[in-house]
mmCIF file of C-alpha atoms in Angstrom:
data_model
loop_
_atom_site.group_PDB
_atom_site.id
_atom_site.type_symbol
_atom_site.label_atom_id
_atom_site.label_comp_id
_atom_site.label_asym_id
_atom_site.label_seq_id
_atom_site.Cartn_x
_atom_site.Cartn_y
_atom_site.Cartn_z
ATOM 1 C CA MET D 1 -42.834 24.701 76.974
ATOM 2 C CA ASN D 2 -43.875 21.896 79.179
ATOM 3 C CA ASP D 3 -40.335 20.894 80.044
ATOM 4 C CA VAL D 4 -40.409 24.566 81.543
ATOM 5 C CA LEU D 5 -42.973 25.532 82.717
ATOM 6 C CA SER D 6 -46.175 23.232 83.486
ATOM 7 C CA ALA D 7 -49.543 25.258 84.829
ATOM 8 C CA HIS D 8 -50.720 22.419 86.599
ATOM 9 C CA ARG D 9 -47.747 21.344 88.210
ATOM 10 C CA LEU D 10 -47.295 25.502 89.329
ATOM 11 C CA LEU D 11 -50.729 25.416 90.618
ATOM 12 C CA LEU D 12 -49.675 22.248 92.659
ATOM 13 C CA LEU D 13 -46.548 24.597 94.071
ATOM 14 C CA LEU D 14 -48.841 27.452 94.894
ATOM 15 C CA ARG D 15 -50.974 25.865 96.682
ATOM 16 C CA ASP D 16 -47.913 23.748 98.205
ATOM 17 C CA GLU D 17 -47.006 26.632 99.005
ATOM 18 C CA ILE D 18 -49.517 28.671 100.822
ATOM 19 C CA GLY D 19 -50.757 25.064 102.801
ATOM 20 C CA ARG D 20 -47.232 24.933 104.157
ATOM 21 C CA ARG D 21 -47.536 28.971 105.579
ATOM 22 C CA TYR D 22 -50.746 29.624 106.402
ATOM 23 C CA ARG D 23 -51.117 28.870 109.853
ATOM 24 C CA VAL D 24 -47.871 31.561 110.278
ATOM 25 C CA HIS D 25 -49.521 33.754 108.074
ATOM 26 C CA LEU D 26 -52.761 33.184 110.645
ATOM 27 C CA ILE D 27 -51.172 33.532 114.146
ATOM 28 C CA VAL D 28 -49.603 36.867 112.760
ATOM 29 C CA SER D 29 -53.026 38.338 110.946
ATOM 30 C CA GLY D 30 -54.438 37.903 114.380
ATOM 31 C CA VAL D 31 -51.985 39.683 115.872
ATOM 32 C CA VAL D 32 -51.682 42.510 114.018
ATOM 33 C CA ALA D 33 -55.447 43.093 113.991
ATOM 34 C CA LEU D 34 -55.384 42.681 117.726
ATOM 35 C CA LEU D 35 -52.568 45.454 117.996
ATOM 36 C CA ALA D 36 -54.659 47.364 114.922
ATOM 37 C CA ILE D 37 -57.892 47.156 116.914
ATOM 38 C CA LEU D 38 -57.100 47.860 120.558
ATOM 39 C CA GLY D 39 -54.231 50.980 119.356
ATOM 40 C CA PRO D 40 -56.282 53.523 118.431
ATOM 41 C CA ALA D 41 -58.624 52.933 121.445
ATOM 42 C CA GLY D 42 -55.330 53.325 123.558
ATOM 43 C CA PHE D 43 -54.903 56.728 121.471
ATOM 44 C CA VAL D 44 -58.787 57.563 122.725
ATOM 45 C CA GLY D 45 -58.100 61.399 124.789
ATOM 46 C CA ALA D 46 -54.195 61.304 123.934
ATOM 47 C CA VAL D 47 -54.133 62.375 120.577
ATOM 48 C CA SER D 48 -56.131 62.469 118.080
ATOM 49 C CA ILE D 49 -56.127 59.585 115.387
ATOM 50 C CA PRO D 50 -55.591 60.758 111.774
ATOM 51 C CA GLU D 51 -59.105 59.337 109.294
ATOM 52 C CA ASP D 52 -56.491 57.847 107.287
ATOM 53 C CA PHE D 53 -55.156 55.216 110.398
ATOM 54 C CA TYR D 54 -56.438 52.748 108.393
ATOM 55 C CA ARG D 55 -54.572 53.388 104.745
ATOM 56 C CA GLY D 56 -51.192 53.817 106.576
ATOM 57 C CA PHE D 57 -52.419 50.194 109.024
ATOM 58 C CA PHE D 58 -52.024 49.062 105.447
ATOM 59 C CA LEU D 59 -48.954 50.587 104.055
ATOM 60 C CA GLY D 60 -46.994 49.473 107.613
ATOM 61 C CA VAL D 61 -47.498 46.034 107.350
ATOM 62 C CA LEU D 62 -47.106 45.715 102.911
ATOM 63 C CA PHE D 63 -43.323 46.784 103.024
ATOM 64 C CA LEU D 64 -43.008 44.818 106.901
ATOM 65 C CA TRP D 65 -45.218 41.167 106.879
ATOM 66 C CA GLY D 66 -44.217 41.566 103.097
ATOM 67 C CA THR D 67 -40.115 42.402 102.883
ATOM 68 C CA ILE D 68 -39.800 39.305 105.809
ATOM 69 C CA SER D 69 -42.534 37.375 104.771
ATOM 70 C CA THR D 70 -40.825 37.617 101.349
ATOM 71 C CA SER D 71 -37.487 37.077 102.860
ATOM 72 C CA LEU D 72 -37.964 34.001 104.353
ATOM 73 C CA ALA D 73 -39.862 32.435 100.575
ATOM 74 C CA LEU D 74 -36.662 30.529 99.927
ATOM 75 C CA THR D 75 -35.252 29.052 103.353
ATOM 76 C CA ASP D 76 -36.133 25.342 101.859
ATOM 77 C CA LEU D 77 -34.027 26.108 99.136
ATOM 78 C CA HIS D 78 -30.358 26.129 101.950
ATOM 79 C CA ASP D 79 -31.823 24.729 104.832
ATOM 80 C CA ARG D 80 -29.193 21.126 104.820
ATOM 81 C CA ASN D 81 -32.522 19.680 106.341
ATOM 82 C CA ALA D 82 -34.837 19.947 103.800
ATOM 83 C CA ASN D 83 -33.574 21.319 101.038
ATOM 84 C CA SER D 84 -33.583 17.620 99.548
ATOM 85 C CA ALA D 85 -37.127 17.073 99.290
ATOM 86 C CA PHE D 86 -37.434 20.884 98.064
ATOM 87 C CA LEU D 87 -33.859 19.937 95.295
ATOM 88 C CA LEU D 88 -36.532 16.952 94.774
ATOM 89 C CA LEU D 89 -39.629 18.307 93.541
ATOM 90 C CA PRO D 90 -40.940 17.751 89.984
ATOM 91 C CA ALA D 91 -40.565 20.863 88.511
ATOM 92 C CA THR D 92 -38.943 23.394 87.424
ATOM 93 C CA ALA D 93 -36.546 25.547 89.021
ATOM 94 C CA LEU D 94 -38.541 28.684 87.288
ATOM 95 C CA GLU D 95 -41.547 26.732 88.671
ATOM 96 C CA LYS D 96 -39.888 26.541 92.435
ATOM 97 C CA THR D 97 -38.966 30.432 91.871
ATOM 98 C CA LEU D 98 -42.532 31.497 90.789
ATOM 99 C CA ALA D 99 -44.316 29.643 93.314
ATOM 100 C CA PRO D 100 -42.837 31.811 95.967
ATOM 101 C CA LEU D 101 -42.907 34.724 93.701
ATOM 102 C CA ILE D 102 -46.828 34.736 93.329
ATOM 103 C CA VAL D 103 -47.431 34.276 96.598
ATOM 104 C CA ASN D 104 -44.877 37.347 98.174
ATOM 105 C CA THR D 105 -47.016 39.990 95.070
ATOM 106 C CA VAL D 106 -50.094 39.098 93.675
ATOM 107 C CA VAL D 107 -51.560 36.393 96.703
ATOM 108 C CA PHE D 108 -49.857 38.824 99.404
ATOM 109 C CA ILE D 109 -51.208 42.081 98.315
ATOM 110 C CA VAL D 110 -54.735 40.611 97.761
ATOM 111 C CA TYR D 111 -55.026 39.165 100.796
ATOM 112 C CA LEU D 112 -54.057 42.342 103.038
ATOM 113 C CA LEU D 113 -56.372 43.946 101.305
ATOM 114 C CA ILE D 114 -59.164 41.897 101.883
ATOM 115 C CA PHE D 115 -57.862 41.613 105.538
ATOM 116 C CA THR D 116 -57.156 45.542 106.489
ATOM 117 C CA SER D 117 -61.727 46.247 104.485
ATOM 118 C CA VAL D 118 -62.250 43.745 107.032
ATOM 119 C CA LEU D 119 -60.299 44.875 109.794
ATOM 120 C CA SER D 120 -61.465 48.159 109.100
ATOM 121 C CA LEU D 121 -64.552 47.622 109.209
ATOM 122 C CA VAL D 122 -64.852 45.489 112.663
ATOM 123 C CA GLY D 123 -62.690 47.681 114.201
ATOM 124 C CA GLU D 124 -64.947 50.900 112.897
ATOM 125 C CA ALA D 125 -68.357 49.167 114.504
ATOM 126 C CA LEU D 126 -66.829 48.290 117.651
ATOM 127 C CA GLU D 127 -65.544 51.801 117.776
ATOM 128 C CA TRP D 128 -68.106 53.594 117.074
ATOM 129 C CA LEU D 129 -70.501 51.212 119.235
ATOM 130 C CA SER D 130 -67.865 53.034 122.599
ATOM 131 C CA LEU D 131 -67.158 56.128 121.212
ATOM 132 C CA GLY D 132 -68.479 57.108 117.976
ATOM 133 C CA PRO D 133 -67.716 57.081 115.186
ATOM 134 C CA ARG D 134 -63.276 58.211 114.459
ATOM 135 C CA ASN D 135 -61.567 56.749 111.440
ATOM 136 C CA GLU D 136 -62.437 55.930 108.051
ATOM 137 C CA TRP D 137 -63.791 52.974 106.404
ATOM 138 C CA PHE D 138 -60.826 51.362 104.607
ATOM 139 C CA SER D 139 -61.568 50.850 100.776
ATOM 140 C CA PRO D 140 -59.029 48.278 98.520
ATOM 141 C CA PHE D 141 -59.871 50.421 96.193
ATOM 142 C CA ASP D 142 -58.202 53.577 97.724
ATOM 143 C CA ARG D 143 -56.379 55.623 94.920
ATOM 144 C CA THR D 144 -54.084 56.235 97.037
ATOM 145 C CA VAL D 145 -52.700 53.024 97.986
ATOM 146 C CA TRP D 146 -51.900 51.431 94.467
ATOM 147 C CA PRO D 147 -49.994 53.619 93.572
ATOM 148 C CA VAL D 148 -47.444 52.300 96.363
ATOM 149 C CA ILE D 149 -48.024 48.983 94.939
ATOM 150 C CA PRO D 150 -44.925 49.616 92.649
ATOM 151 C CA HIS D 151 -42.661 50.448 94.974
ATOM 152 C CA TYR D 152 -43.605 47.347 96.881
ATOM 153 C CA LEU D 153 -42.851 45.174 93.700
ATOM 154 C CA VAL D 154 -39.222 47.284 94.358
ATOM 155 C CA VAL D 155 -38.055 46.690 97.790
ATOM 156 C CA GLN D 156 -39.908 42.611 97.200
ATOM 157 C CA SER D 157 -37.660 42.308 94.453
ATOM 158 C CA VAL D 158 -34.374 42.088 96.413
ATOM 159 C CA PHE D 159 -35.607 40.456 100.024
ATOM 160 C CA PHE D 160 -36.579 37.834 96.914
ATOM 161 C CA LEU D 161 -32.810 38.392 95.952
ATOM 162 C CA GLY D 162 -31.648 38.077 98.362
ATOM 163 C CA ALA D 163 -34.112 34.622 100.191
ATOM 164 C CA ALA D 164 -32.223 33.209 97.082
ATOM 165 C CA TRP D 165 -29.169 34.526 97.850
ATOM 166 C CA PHE D 166 -28.042 34.684 101.725
ATOM 167 C CA ARG D 167 -27.754 31.146 103.547
ATOM 168 C CA LYS D 168 -29.535 32.491 106.589
ATOM 169 C CA ALA D 169 -30.126 35.857 107.884
ATOM 170 C CA HIS D 170 -32.094 35.972 105.263
ATOM 171 C CA TYR D 171 -34.429 39.485 106.141
ATOM 172 C CA VAL D 172 -31.055 41.763 108.359
ATOM 173 C CA LYS D 173 -28.312 40.155 105.326
ATOM 174 C CA THR D 174 -30.673 41.998 102.603
ATOM 175 C CA LEU D 175 -31.132 45.417 104.305
ATOM 176 C CA LEU D 176 -27.117 45.776 104.866
ATOM 177 C CA ALA D 177 -26.087 45.099 101.568
ATOM 178 C CA VAL D 178 -29.509 47.836 100.295
ATOM 179 C CA ALA D 179 -27.056 50.327 102.601
ATOM 180 C CA VAL D 180 -24.495 49.177 101.780
ATOM 181 C CA ILE D 181 -24.951 49.317 97.559
ATOM 182 C CA ALA D 182 -27.292 52.278 98.298
ATOM 183 C CA THR D 183 -23.940 54.414 100.061
ATOM 184 C CA GLY D 184 -21.692 53.351 96.697
ATOM 185 C CA VAL D 185 -24.571 54.720 94.477
ATOM 186 C CA ALA D 186 -24.816 57.810 96.652
ATOM 187 C CA ALA D 187 -21.268 58.401 96.393
ATOM 188 C CA VAL D 188 -20.590 57.886 93.072
ATOM 189 C CA ASN D 189 -23.601 60.431 92.798
ATOM 190 C CA VAL D 190 -22.489 63.247 94.660
ATOM 191 C CA GLY D 191 -18.650 62.413 92.908
ATOM 192 C CA VAL D 192 -20.079 62.710 89.051
ATOM 193 C CA ALA D 193 -22.270 66.018 90.013
ATOM 194 C CA TRP D 194 -19.123 67.707 91.664
ATOM 195 C CA VAL D 195 -16.880 66.546 88.774
ATOM 196 C CA LEU D 196 -19.209 67.976 85.370
ATOM 197 C CA GLY D 197 -21.075 70.865 87.787
ATOM 198 C CA MET D 198 -25.213 70.694 87.364
ATOM 199 C CA GLY D 199 -24.964 74.336 86.118
ATOM 200 C CA SER D 200 -22.455 73.629 84.137
ATOM 201 C CA GLY D 201 -25.073 73.178 80.859
ATOM 202 C CA ILE D 202 -22.831 69.903 79.916
ATOM 203 C CA PHE D 203 -25.931 67.886 79.713
ATOM 204 C CA ILE D 204 -28.390 70.975 78.724
ATOM 205 C CA VAL D 205 -29.754 69.922 74.916
ATOM 206 C CA SER D 206 -32.407 72.431 72.735
ATOM 207 C CA ASP D 207 -36.132 70.926 71.411
ATOM 208 C CA VAL D 208 -36.780 71.536 68.059
ATOM 209 C CA ASP D 209 -38.739 74.886 69.195
ATOM 210 C CA GLY D 210 -35.326 76.289 71.097
ATOM 211 C CA GLY D 211 -36.809 76.017 74.422
ATOM 212 C CA VAL D 212 -34.704 73.727 77.034
ATOM 213 C CA ILE D 213 -34.362 70.807 78.572
ATOM 214 C CA GLN D 214 -33.406 70.688 82.478
ATOM 215 C CA PRO D 215 -29.875 69.056 83.250
ATOM 216 C CA LEU D 216 -29.657 65.789 83.745
ATOM 217 C CA SER D 217 -33.791 65.935 82.849
ATOM 218 C CA TRP D 218 -32.908 62.348 81.213
ATOM 219 C CA LEU D 219 -30.844 61.339 84.144
ATOM 220 C CA PHE D 220 -33.544 60.998 86.504
ATOM 221 C CA SER D 221 -36.823 59.477 83.998
ATOM 222 C CA ALA D 222 -33.776 56.945 82.811
ATOM 223 C CA ALA D 223 -33.258 55.813 86.779
ATOM 224 C CA LYS D 224 -37.709 55.775 86.972
ATOM 225 C CA VAL D 225 -37.672 52.783 84.180
ATOM 226 C CA GLY D 226 -34.022 51.444 85.529
ATOM 227 C CA TYR D 227 -36.492 51.519 88.698
ATOM 228 C CA PHE D 228 -39.591 50.829 88.031
ATOM 229 C CA VAL D 229 -39.334 48.129 84.895
ATOM 230 C CA VAL D 230 -35.247 46.929 84.591
ATOM 231 C CA LEU D 231 -33.988 46.006 89.094
ATOM 232 C CA PRO D 232 -37.787 44.187 89.583
ATOM 233 C CA PRO D 233 -37.546 41.334 87.309
ATOM 234 C CA PHE D 234 -34.230 41.566 87.305
ATOM 235 C CA CYS D 235 -33.576 40.332 90.449
ATOM 236 C CA TRP D 236 -36.295 37.382 90.248
ATOM 237 C CA PHE D 237 -34.847 37.011 86.574
ATOM 238 C CA VAL D 238 -31.259 36.507 89.046
ATOM 239 C CA ALA D 239 -32.760 35.203 91.634
ATOM 240 C CA TRP D 240 -34.653 32.237 89.174
ATOM 241 C CA LEU D 241 -30.764 31.813 88.466
ATOM 242 C CA ARG D 242 -29.629 30.763 91.753
ATOM 243 C CA VAL D 243 -32.149 28.376 92.920
ATOM 244 C CA GLN D 244 -31.286 26.367 89.126
ATOM 245 C CA GLU D 245 -27.489 26.490 89.985
ATOM 246 C CA THR D 246 -28.714 25.197 93.366
ATOM 247 C CA GLN D 247 -30.776 22.932 91.566
ATOM 248 C CA VAL D 248 -28.082 21.030 89.243
ATOM 249 C CA SER D 249 -25.018 21.546 92.224
ATOM 250 C CA HIS D 250 -27.775 19.674 94.401
ATOM 251 C CA GLY D 251 -28.079 21.829 97.398
ATOM 252 C CA VAL D 252 -24.248 22.469 97.723
#
């Protein structure tokens, strides 16, 4: 087991991953915090500020900052000047894949939850001192926040695959690839629906009680399972294969 995955080596890689990137994240955190605190104040007197401002702030930052950070997670893998050090690290391809993956999922989500909570306390304290209470305090246990986390994991997995697959312009190329694939899937769905006919009754099945199952309901259920359960592990798996391939071919 230690030849493939070692907890000790993985922890060292996690420490190195966080240590190399924490300065950039601190700078981004400062800019984001400034925008979050000054943003509501800039709207006072112009428009009403929604009570769930910090919930929307968290979700927006989660997907924007999270996907950008993820798309840059494996830049050392493709950088001709840095990939030698990356490939020569005394760790397996699986460990080199898991370290940035964990940082951009578990670590990033936990950090952003804490960051937004503290930011909302500071921001609302300043608002209360100057203008009175404006927004609702952000809670990391908010019921409206956690249902969105699985969607982030799906989106993040796609950008993580793009980080491993593309050599340059990872974010833009991943967006373009997603747009092309989504367009193709939509076209296929429209074609299938037109050929089979949504109201033809081909996919209507009677249950044991004599009731009727809605047309293509099974297809939507399968798509949901594929979206949440199959797609993220598949993207992470292919990303690992890409790292493994690059490591075997010495970065070529």
